[in-house]
Amino acid sequence: MSTLAVRPSRVDHLARRGSTPMAFAAALSLSAAIAHLDGVVVHGRVWWAYGAFFLATGVLQVALAGLLWWRPRAWMALIAIPGNVAIVAMYVYTRTNGPPLGPHVGRPESPELLGMTTCAAELAVAVILLRLLGERTGRAMLWGMLLLGLAGWALRLRGTLL
Amino acid sequence: MQLSRRDVLKLGVLGSAALVLPMERVARTKLAQAGRLSPSQLPRPFVRDFVVPPIAQPAKRTIKDGRAVDFYDFVQQARPVQILDAPFPQTTIWGYQGITPGPTIRVPQGTEVVVCQTNALPAVHPVLRYQSTTSTHLHGSASLPQFDGYASDVTATGQSKYYLYPDFQEARTLWYHDHGVHHTAENAYMGLAAQYHLKDAVESAKLPQGEFDVPLILRDAIFGTDGQLIFDSSSESSLMGDVILVNGVPWPKMKVKRRTYRFRLLNASISRSYRVALSNNQPMAVVGTDGGLTQAPQLVRDLRVGMAERYELVIDFSKLGPGQQVILKNLGLPNNVNFPSTANLMMFEVIGDTPDTTNNTLPATLFDHPVMLLKESDAVTRRRLEFVRQNGHWTVNGQTWDDVINSGFTKVVANPALNSVEVWDLVNKSGGLFHPVHIHLVDVQILSRNGRPAFAYERGPKDVAYVGENETVRVIARFGPQVGRYMIHCHNLVHEDHDMMVQFEVGAGGFDPRLAAAAQSTAGLPDVDVFDGFPSDVPGRV
């Protein structure tokens, strides 16, 4: 049996190809992917690993968009929610303390409209994907996201995030 | 799962952190910049007394291997100082020994100097929120690579690093300033800059000395109503302040006696260049440039001074009457933001005669610096370096300091053989920008500007070449005497930080500028009291 405690009725409803919430999530993931792929060359020029990060992120987000459109499944949410949240966390870190590695280490970038919008889209994907999960797993994810948000604010107040 | 209203609130904590924290950082900086002093709030010009930075006293003097060694123990500190007029509060500056400009090091040729630089700055800049690592460059010194203030050889708060300066070169006005990677502009803007005078018998015999040998460290700044410095580089382009500071004082008034004075003029601004002239149109004699004395005094009525350039000027006040006032003006240059307040630099007020007439008359000739004897035909190699903005980055031949970092600090734009003579064309194709280009290690002679002769005041040894709008400046140099990797960069420090800086390598096999004699924790350093010249286990002692 599935250990994801996914409610059959909800999966049935959401797992249909092109269901409205999943189509929306797919579109958001695709838009985030485009933003990342657009940044591959510019960031890669600074350091190949920055470019590789943008490329990998963009490709994974395209793949996620396709999967969510064609066959949304709970296991995707289990991977995509932490993945998107991790990308958002990286965005916040690079805009406050700067990249943790590479030639621009410790050199914060300015938050620009495209980046903020992409960040919002990734958070929205994570929220929508919570609906693919069962109550128990979904709650665990939700608490994880809450704790991460609280940690962000705490680190800022403590001065760790600059 | 179904999301309740409470769940949405929980998610809002993450959402707010993700979207607000980056914006809050920017907003904080913008808020700090919003409170800029209005023109009517600027300090009144020519009210404050002129000050001369103190001469640094060595903590210890020793003889090592038959050579004199002076040891200085410097601490980079944040301190409040009163720069603005009351009621504006004190300004927090960062200074060597807690003052800006820092103390002047004055040393006779042949005396080695060791400076222990301890970074005691706040770990994080209070407004800009970057980690305040530093690297100290003695500009104009043929230091070994590991003591040259290599940008990526940084010293963190709580750490110290020894710098060894050989001081075998001809007499000159040098300056030491911050060179930390990506934050040179901010660190120098906060005040990490000072002069360093290398003296020899020639200049002592020919030019005014003592109280008549005066440093003039020129810079601009933006102040907020809270008294603090505002760093606004206009989207990584240039920082243009509306307050002129001379030796740290806004538009000071200097009392002078009726005789000649030697002024060691240094433009320590981040991005501003000046066209300097006297208000009475009196000529000034240029007797020295970046690398030392000129062959002969050059009389000029005005001169262009780019960032990091030094000019030694002799001004004769003997023909002026007591009480007469002369203003040192800035006539302005293209691609600077010229405010009404930046048209004046300082004032001289003649107060009377002096019995001291030592070196009061300029000799017809001064010194034949070796680099000024080089001819274009001596060059074995020609190179071309283009300074251009590409895709939002300031580049040299399309490269940036990031490329140097990514190569493991091995990538170079030029590899001249030791002691070879080369001609370099420094090219600026832009009509909207100028780039004062600094080549580390060597002195250069400016051969031409767009094929025409160098300006009269540039006919001396240089280490910064002002590459103006649509200009190609041809320079010649002998690459040595050290072996290793050295930086070349634009001395608009905003450009340097973002990332108009590359490196060249003289010969092969020099000390690694980043790893040798790296910064270490203060606890690991020998005590000053038991210090004997220089640690024997540090490579590269000359």
PDB file of C-alpha atoms in Angstrom, chain B residues 90-314:
ATOM      1  CA  GLN B  90      29.690  62.477  13.968  1.00  0.00           C
ATOM      2  CA  THR B  91      30.513  60.286  10.996  1.00  0.00           C
ATOM      3  CA  THR B  92      31.682  56.731  11.415  1.00  0.00           C
ATOM      4  CA  ILE B  93      34.763  56.224   9.302  1.00  0.00           C
ATOM      5  CA  TRP B  94      37.044  53.272   8.777  1.00  0.00           C
ATOM      6  CA  GLY B  95      40.657  54.234   9.097  1.00  0.00           C
ATOM      7  CA  TYR B  96      44.145  52.892   9.485  1.00  0.00           C
ATOM      8  CA  GLN B  97      44.734  53.545  13.169  1.00  0.00           C
ATOM      9  CA  GLY B  98      41.155  54.813  13.278  1.00  0.00           C
ATOM     10  CA  ILE B  99      41.783  58.008  11.304  1.00  0.00           C
ATOM     11  CA  THR B 100      41.181  59.038   7.715  1.00  0.00           C
ATOM     12  CA  PRO B 101      43.364  59.693   5.916  1.00  0.00           C
ATOM     13  CA  GLY B 102      45.534  57.296   7.859  1.00  0.00           C
ATOM     14  CA  PRO B 103      48.965  58.179   9.204  1.00  0.00           C
ATOM     15  CA  THR B 104      51.611  58.997   6.618  1.00  0.00           C
ATOM     16  CA  ILE B 105      54.504  56.578   6.530  1.00  0.00           C
ATOM     17  CA  ARG B 106      57.680  58.469   5.692  1.00  0.00           C
ATOM     18  CA  VAL B 107      60.738  56.378   4.998  1.00  0.00           C
ATOM     19  CA  PRO B 108      64.191  56.927   3.507  1.00  0.00           C
ATOM     20  CA  GLN B 109      65.122  54.947   0.430  1.00  0.00           C
ATOM     21  CA  GLY B 110      66.690  51.616   1.407  1.00  0.00           C
ATOM     22  CA  THR B 111      64.841  51.150   4.664  1.00  0.00           C
ATOM     23  CA  GLU B 112      62.585  48.122   4.597  1.00  0.00           C
ATOM     24  CA  VAL B 113      59.186  48.582   6.120  1.00  0.00           C
ATOM     25  CA  VAL B 114      57.051  45.880   7.649  1.00  0.00           C
ATOM     26  CA  VAL B 115      53.461  46.756   8.400  1.00  0.00           C
ATOM     27  CA  CYS B 116      51.278  44.446  10.416  1.00  0.00           C
ATOM     28  CA  GLN B 117      47.725  45.245   9.310  1.00  0.00           C
ATOM     29  CA  THR B 118      45.102  44.031  11.753  1.00  0.00           C
ATOM     30  CA  ASN B 119      41.491  44.133  10.652  1.00  0.00           C
ATOM     31  CA  ALA B 120      39.503  45.273  13.686  1.00  0.00           C
ATOM     32  CA  LEU B 121      36.580  46.545  11.628  1.00  0.00           C
ATOM     33  CA  PRO B 122      33.014  45.445  12.334  1.00  0.00           C
ATOM     34  CA  ALA B 123      32.575  41.995  10.797  1.00  0.00           C
ATOM     35  CA  VAL B 124      29.734  43.342   8.668  1.00  0.00           C
ATOM     36  CA  HIS B 125      29.372  46.822   7.148  1.00  0.00           C
ATOM     37  CA  PRO B 126      26.624  48.546   9.163  1.00  0.00           C
ATOM     38  CA  VAL B 127      24.597  49.685   6.147  1.00  0.00           C
ATOM     39  CA  LEU B 128      25.780  47.769   3.110  1.00  0.00           C
ATOM     40  CA  ARG B 129      25.854  44.494   5.074  1.00  0.00           C
ATOM     41  CA  TYR B 130      28.862  42.923   3.420  1.00  0.00           C
ATOM     42  CA  GLN B 131      31.609  41.090   5.261  1.00  0.00           C
ATOM     43  CA  SER B 132      34.335  43.647   5.767  1.00  0.00           C
ATOM     44  CA  THR B 133      37.402  41.790   4.583  1.00  0.00           C
ATOM     45  CA  THR B 134      40.363  43.928   3.558  1.00  0.00           C
ATOM     46  CA  SER B 135      43.579  43.744   1.593  1.00  0.00           C
ATOM     47  CA  THR B 136      46.143  46.522   1.760  1.00  0.00           C
ATOM     48  CA  HIS B 137      47.910  47.695  -1.383  1.00  0.00           C
ATOM     49  CA  LEU B 138      50.891  50.013  -1.282  1.00  0.00           C
ATOM     50  CA  HIS B 139      50.254  51.813  -4.538  1.00  0.00           C
ATOM     51  CA  GLY B 140      53.507  52.663  -6.314  1.00  0.00           C
ATOM     52  CA  SER B 141      55.665  50.062  -4.593  1.00  0.00           C
ATOM     53  CA  ALA B 142      57.442  47.233  -6.404  1.00  0.00           C
ATOM     54  CA  SER B 143      56.402  44.871  -3.636  1.00  0.00           C
ATOM     55  CA  LEU B 144      56.574  41.117  -3.956  1.00  0.00           C
ATOM     56  CA  PRO B 145      53.280  39.584  -5.154  1.00  0.00           C
ATOM     57  CA  GLN B 146      52.232  38.345  -1.724  1.00  0.00           C
ATOM     58  CA  PHE B 147      52.660  41.822  -0.235  1.00  0.00           C
ATOM     59  CA  ASP B 148      51.001  43.746  -3.060  1.00  0.00           C
ATOM     60  CA  GLY B 149      47.487  43.709  -1.673  1.00  0.00           C
ATOM     61  CA  TYR B 150      46.287  41.075  -4.130  1.00  0.00           C
ATOM     62  CA  ALA B 151      42.526  41.527  -4.265  1.00  0.00           C
ATOM     63  CA  SER B 152      41.667  37.965  -3.344  1.00  0.00           C
ATOM     64  CA  ASP B 153      44.243  37.774  -0.538  1.00  0.00           C
ATOM     65  CA  VAL B 154      41.870  39.132   2.066  1.00  0.00           C
ATOM     66  CA  THR B 155      42.146  39.624   5.794  1.00  0.00           C
ATOM     67  CA  ALA B 156      38.950  39.036   7.742  1.00  0.00           C
ATOM     68  CA  THR B 157      37.902  40.812  10.891  1.00  0.00           C
ATOM     69  CA  GLY B 158      40.067  39.560  13.728  1.00  0.00           C
ATOM     70  CA  GLN B 159      42.914  38.569  11.433  1.00  0.00           C
ATOM     71  CA  SER B 160      46.248  40.215  10.686  1.00  0.00           C
ATOM     72  CA  LYS B 161      48.706  40.127   7.826  1.00  0.00           C
ATOM     73  CA  TYR B 162      52.274  41.289   7.491  1.00  0.00           C
ATOM     74  CA  TYR B 163      53.201  43.374   4.499  1.00  0.00           C
ATOM     75  CA  LEU B 164      56.840  43.885   3.562  1.00  0.00           C
ATOM     76  CA  TYR B 165      57.793  46.919   1.498  1.00  0.00           C
ATOM     77  CA  PRO B 166      61.274  46.923  -0.040  1.00  0.00           C
ATOM     78  CA  ASP B 167      61.611  50.705  -0.569  1.00  0.00           C
ATOM     79  CA  PHE B 168      64.528  50.447  -2.982  1.00  0.00           C
ATOM     80  CA  GLN B 169      62.817  52.620  -5.599  1.00  0.00           C
ATOM     81  CA  GLU B 170      63.403  56.268  -6.355  1.00  0.00           C
ATOM     82  CA  ALA B 171      61.758  58.881  -4.134  1.00  0.00           C
ATOM     83  CA  ARG B 172      58.038  59.153  -4.766  1.00  0.00           C
ATOM     84  CA  THR B 173      54.624  59.725  -3.259  1.00  0.00           C
ATOM     85  CA  LEU B 174      52.959  56.392  -2.745  1.00  0.00           C
ATOM     86  CA  TRP B 175      49.719  55.646  -0.999  1.00  0.00           C
ATOM     87  CA  TYR B 176      48.312  52.669   0.784  1.00  0.00           C
ATOM     88  CA  HIS B 177      44.682  51.844   0.435  1.00  0.00           C
ATOM     89  CA  ASP B 178      42.275  48.963   0.552  1.00  0.00           C
ATOM     90  CA  HIS B 179      42.153  46.511  -2.339  1.00  0.00           C
ATOM     91  CA  GLY B 180      39.790  43.787  -1.026  1.00  0.00           C
ATOM     92  CA  VAL B 181      38.043  41.871  -3.756  1.00  0.00           C
ATOM     93  CA  HIS B 182      34.637  43.278  -4.752  1.00  0.00           C
ATOM     94  CA  HIS B 183      34.581  45.768  -1.855  1.00  0.00           C
ATOM     95  CA  THR B 184      37.538  48.022  -2.544  1.00  0.00           C
ATOM     96  CA  ALA B 185      35.265  50.956  -3.351  1.00  0.00           C
ATOM     97  CA  GLU B 186      33.248  50.669  -0.150  1.00  0.00           C
ATOM     98  CA  ASN B 187      36.295  50.090   2.052  1.00  0.00           C
ATOM     99  CA  ALA B 188      38.270  52.971   0.544  1.00  0.00           C
ATOM    100  CA  TYR B 189      35.177  55.182   0.641  1.00  0.00           C
ATOM    101  CA  MET B 190      34.858  54.512   4.349  1.00  0.00           C
ATOM    102  CA  GLY B 191      38.373  55.927   4.714  1.00  0.00           C
ATOM    103  CA  LEU B 192      40.995  53.217   4.266  1.00  0.00           C
ATOM    104  CA  ALA B 193      43.569  55.353   2.442  1.00  0.00           C
ATOM    105  CA  ALA B 194      46.747  57.226   3.346  1.00  0.00           C
ATOM    106  CA  GLN B 195      49.999  58.493   1.884  1.00  0.00           C
ATOM    107  CA  TYR B 196      53.456  56.919   2.072  1.00  0.00           C
ATOM    108  CA  HIS B 197      56.493  59.023   1.263  1.00  0.00           C
ATOM    109  CA  LEU B 198      59.642  57.388  -0.019  1.00  0.00           C
ATOM    110  CA  LYS B 199      62.463  59.894   0.300  1.00  0.00           C
ATOM    111  CA  ASP B 200      65.941  60.111  -1.131  1.00  0.00           C
ATOM    112  CA  ALA B 201      68.829  62.533  -1.362  1.00  0.00           C
ATOM    113  CA  VAL B 202      67.753  64.014  -4.709  1.00  0.00           C
ATOM    114  CA  GLU B 203      64.320  65.191  -3.675  1.00  0.00           C
ATOM    115  CA  SER B 204      65.611  66.270  -0.273  1.00  0.00           C
ATOM    116  CA  ALA B 205      68.177  68.511  -1.934  1.00  0.00           C
ATOM    117  CA  LYS B 206      65.911  70.007  -4.567  1.00  0.00           C
ATOM    118  CA  LEU B 207      62.376  70.354  -3.220  1.00  0.00           C
ATOM    119  CA  PRO B 208      60.726  72.002  -0.199  1.00  0.00           C
ATOM    120  CA  GLN B 209      60.882  69.909   2.953  1.00  0.00           C
ATOM    121  CA  GLY B 210      59.365  69.723   6.406  1.00  0.00           C
ATOM    122  CA  GLU B 211      56.319  71.901   6.947  1.00  0.00           C
ATOM    123  CA  PHE B 212      56.556  73.033   3.322  1.00  0.00           C
ATOM    124  CA  ASP B 213      56.171  69.467   2.018  1.00  0.00           C
ATOM    125  CA  VAL B 214      52.428  68.953   2.351  1.00  0.00           C
ATOM    126  CA  PRO B 215      50.172  66.022   1.494  1.00  0.00           C
ATOM    127  CA  LEU B 216      46.865  66.920  -0.174  1.00  0.00           C
ATOM    128  CA  ILE B 217      44.559  63.926  -0.230  1.00  0.00           C
ATOM    129  CA  LEU B 218      41.525  64.802  -2.232  1.00  0.00           C
ATOM    130  CA  ARG B 219      38.252  62.931  -2.255  1.00  0.00           C
ATOM    131  CA  ASP B 220      34.522  63.467  -2.573  1.00  0.00           C
ATOM    132  CA  ALA B 221      31.764  62.054  -0.414  1.00  0.00           C
ATOM    133  CA  ILE B 222      28.009  61.969   0.095  1.00  0.00           C
ATOM    134  CA  PHE B 223      26.696  62.526   3.597  1.00  0.00           C
ATOM    135  CA  GLY B 224      23.319  61.790   5.119  1.00  0.00           C
ATOM    136  CA  THR B 225      21.513  63.955   7.630  1.00  0.00           C
ATOM    137  CA  ASP B 226      22.475  61.328  10.209  1.00  0.00           C
ATOM    138  CA  GLY B 227      26.090  62.283   9.569  1.00  0.00           C
ATOM    139  CA  GLN B 228      26.949  58.984   7.925  1.00  0.00           C
ATOM    140  CA  LEU B 229      28.615  58.382   4.588  1.00  0.00           C
ATOM    141  CA  ILE B 230      26.215  57.334   1.854  1.00  0.00           C
ATOM    142  CA  PHE B 231      27.535  54.891  -0.731  1.00  0.00           C
ATOM    143  CA  ASP B 232      25.593  55.362  -3.959  1.00  0.00           C
ATOM    144  CA  SER B 233      27.388  54.020  -7.002  1.00  0.00           C
ATOM    145  CA  SER B 234      24.513  54.647  -9.445  1.00  0.00           C
ATOM    146  CA  SER B 235      23.995  51.043 -10.457  1.00  0.00           C
ATOM    147  CA  GLU B 236      27.660  50.070 -10.297  1.00  0.00           C
ATOM    148  CA  SER B 237      28.705  52.958 -12.493  1.00  0.00           C
ATOM    149  CA  SER B 238      30.320  55.763 -10.472  1.00  0.00           C
ATOM    150  CA  LEU B 239      30.120  57.404  -7.078  1.00  0.00           C
ATOM    151  CA  MET B 240      29.876  61.176  -7.280  1.00  0.00           C
ATOM    152  CA  GLY B 241      29.825  63.046  -4.002  1.00  0.00           C
ATOM    153  CA  ASP B 242      28.947  66.665  -3.445  1.00  0.00           C
ATOM    154  CA  VAL B 243      31.271  67.234  -0.484  1.00  0.00           C
ATOM    155  CA  ILE B 244      34.973  67.704  -1.145  1.00  0.00           C
ATOM    156  CA  LEU B 245      37.320  66.537   1.587  1.00  0.00           C
ATOM    157  CA  VAL B 246      40.975  67.513   1.647  1.00  0.00           C
ATOM    158  CA  ASN B 247      42.884  65.436   4.177  1.00  0.00           C
ATOM    159  CA  GLY B 248      39.511  64.492   5.632  1.00  0.00           C
ATOM    160  CA  VAL B 249      38.266  68.061   6.126  1.00  0.00           C
ATOM    161  CA  PRO B 250      35.546  69.647   3.983  1.00  0.00           C
ATOM    162  CA  TRP B 251      36.904  72.569   1.929  1.00  0.00           C
ATOM    163  CA  PRO B 252      39.599  73.531   4.454  1.00  0.00           C
ATOM    164  CA  LYS B 253      41.519  76.779   4.663  1.00  0.00           C
ATOM    165  CA  MET B 254      45.286  76.512   4.860  1.00  0.00           C
ATOM    166  CA  LYS B 255      47.442  79.320   6.159  1.00  0.00           C
ATOM    167  CA  VAL B 256      50.603  79.581   4.075  1.00  0.00           C
ATOM    168  CA  LYS B 257      53.748  81.649   4.324  1.00  0.00           C
ATOM    169  CA  ARG B 258      55.275  83.700   1.537  1.00  0.00           C
ATOM    170  CA  ARG B 259      57.468  81.102  -0.096  1.00  0.00           C
ATOM    171  CA  THR B 260      57.180  77.967  -2.245  1.00  0.00           C
ATOM    172  CA  TYR B 261      55.342  74.896  -1.047  1.00  0.00           C
ATOM    173  CA  ARG B 262      55.462  71.369  -2.350  1.00  0.00           C
ATOM    174  CA  PHE B 263      52.056  69.716  -2.395  1.00  0.00           C
ATOM    175  CA  ARG B 264      51.757  65.968  -2.810  1.00  0.00           C
ATOM    176  CA  LEU B 265      48.379  65.880  -4.506  1.00  0.00           C
ATOM    177  CA  LEU B 266      46.590  62.528  -4.472  1.00  0.00           C
ATOM    178  CA  ASN B 267      43.154  61.923  -5.899  1.00  0.00           C
ATOM    179  CA  ALA B 268      41.729  59.335  -3.499  1.00  0.00           C
ATOM    180  CA  SER B 269      38.186  59.646  -4.833  1.00  0.00           C
ATOM    181  CA  ILE B 270      36.274  56.554  -5.812  1.00  0.00           C
ATOM    182  CA  SER B 271      35.107  57.796  -9.225  1.00  0.00           C
ATOM    183  CA  ARG B 272      35.661  61.549  -9.521  1.00  0.00           C
ATOM    184  CA  SER B 273      38.432  63.147 -11.535  1.00  0.00           C
ATOM    185  CA  TYR B 274      39.425  66.773 -11.129  1.00  0.00           C
ATOM    186  CA  ARG B 275      40.804  69.555 -13.276  1.00  0.00           C
ATOM    187  CA  VAL B 276      42.808  71.481 -10.753  1.00  0.00           C
ATOM    188  CA  ALA B 277      43.703  75.167 -11.076  1.00  0.00           C
ATOM    189  CA  LEU B 278      44.310  78.202  -8.878  1.00  0.00           C
ATOM    190  CA  SER B 279      41.686  80.937  -8.735  1.00  0.00           C
ATOM    191  CA  ASN B 280      44.258  83.654  -9.546  1.00  0.00           C
ATOM    192  CA  ASN B 281      45.325  81.720 -12.655  1.00  0.00           C
ATOM    193  CA  GLN B 282      48.818  81.465 -11.233  1.00  0.00           C
ATOM    194  CA  PRO B 283      50.957  78.700 -12.752  1.00  0.00           C
ATOM    195  CA  MET B 284      51.898  75.638 -10.745  1.00  0.00           C
ATOM    196  CA  ALA B 285      55.070  73.655 -11.296  1.00  0.00           C
ATOM    197  CA  VAL B 286      54.615  69.909 -11.636  1.00  0.00           C
ATOM    198  CA  VAL B 287      57.767  68.377 -10.154  1.00  0.00           C
ATOM    199  CA  GLY B 288      56.624  64.828  -9.574  1.00  0.00           C
ATOM    200  CA  THR B 289      54.216  62.260 -10.894  1.00  0.00           C
ATOM    201  CA  ASP B 290      53.109  58.860  -9.592  1.00  0.00           C
ATOM    202  CA  GLY B 291      56.542  57.242  -9.761  1.00  0.00           C
ATOM    203  CA  GLY B 292      58.706  60.114  -8.632  1.00  0.00           C
ATOM    204  CA  LEU B 293      60.340  63.274  -9.853  1.00  0.00           C
ATOM    205  CA  THR B 294      59.933  64.602 -13.366  1.00  0.00           C
ATOM    206  CA  GLN B 295      62.981  65.362 -15.482  1.00  0.00           C
ATOM    207  CA  ALA B 296      62.264  69.075 -15.161  1.00  0.00           C
ATOM    208  CA  PRO B 297      59.544  71.203 -13.580  1.00  0.00           C
ATOM    209  CA  GLN B 298      56.546  71.591 -15.905  1.00  0.00           C
ATOM    210  CA  LEU B 299      54.634  74.832 -15.512  1.00  0.00           C
ATOM    211  CA  VAL B 300      50.891  74.433 -15.943  1.00  0.00           C
ATOM    212  CA  ARG B 301      47.843  76.543 -15.145  1.00  0.00           C
ATOM    213  CA  ASP B 302      45.613  73.505 -14.753  1.00  0.00           C
ATOM    214  CA  LEU B 303      45.972  69.761 -14.807  1.00  0.00           C
ATOM    215  CA  ARG B 304      43.713  66.740 -14.964  1.00  0.00           C
ATOM    216  CA  VAL B 305      43.972  64.404 -11.984  1.00  0.00           C
ATOM    217  CA  GLY B 306      42.340  61.004 -12.272  1.00  0.00           C
ATOM    218  CA  MET B 307      41.635  58.646  -9.436  1.00  0.00           C
ATOM    219  CA  ALA B 308      44.834  57.328  -7.787  1.00  0.00           C
ATOM    220  CA  GLU B 309      47.051  59.721  -9.718  1.00  0.00           C
ATOM    221  CA  ARG B 310      49.615  61.663  -7.742  1.00  0.00           C
ATOM    222  CA  TYR B 311      51.131  64.931  -8.809  1.00  0.00           C
ATOM    223  CA  GLU B 312      53.692  66.853  -6.824  1.00  0.00           C
ATOM    224  CA  LEU B 313      53.024  70.544  -7.337  1.00  0.00           C
ATOM    225  CA  VAL B 314      55.160  73.457  -6.286  1.00  0.00           C
TER     226      VAL B 314
END
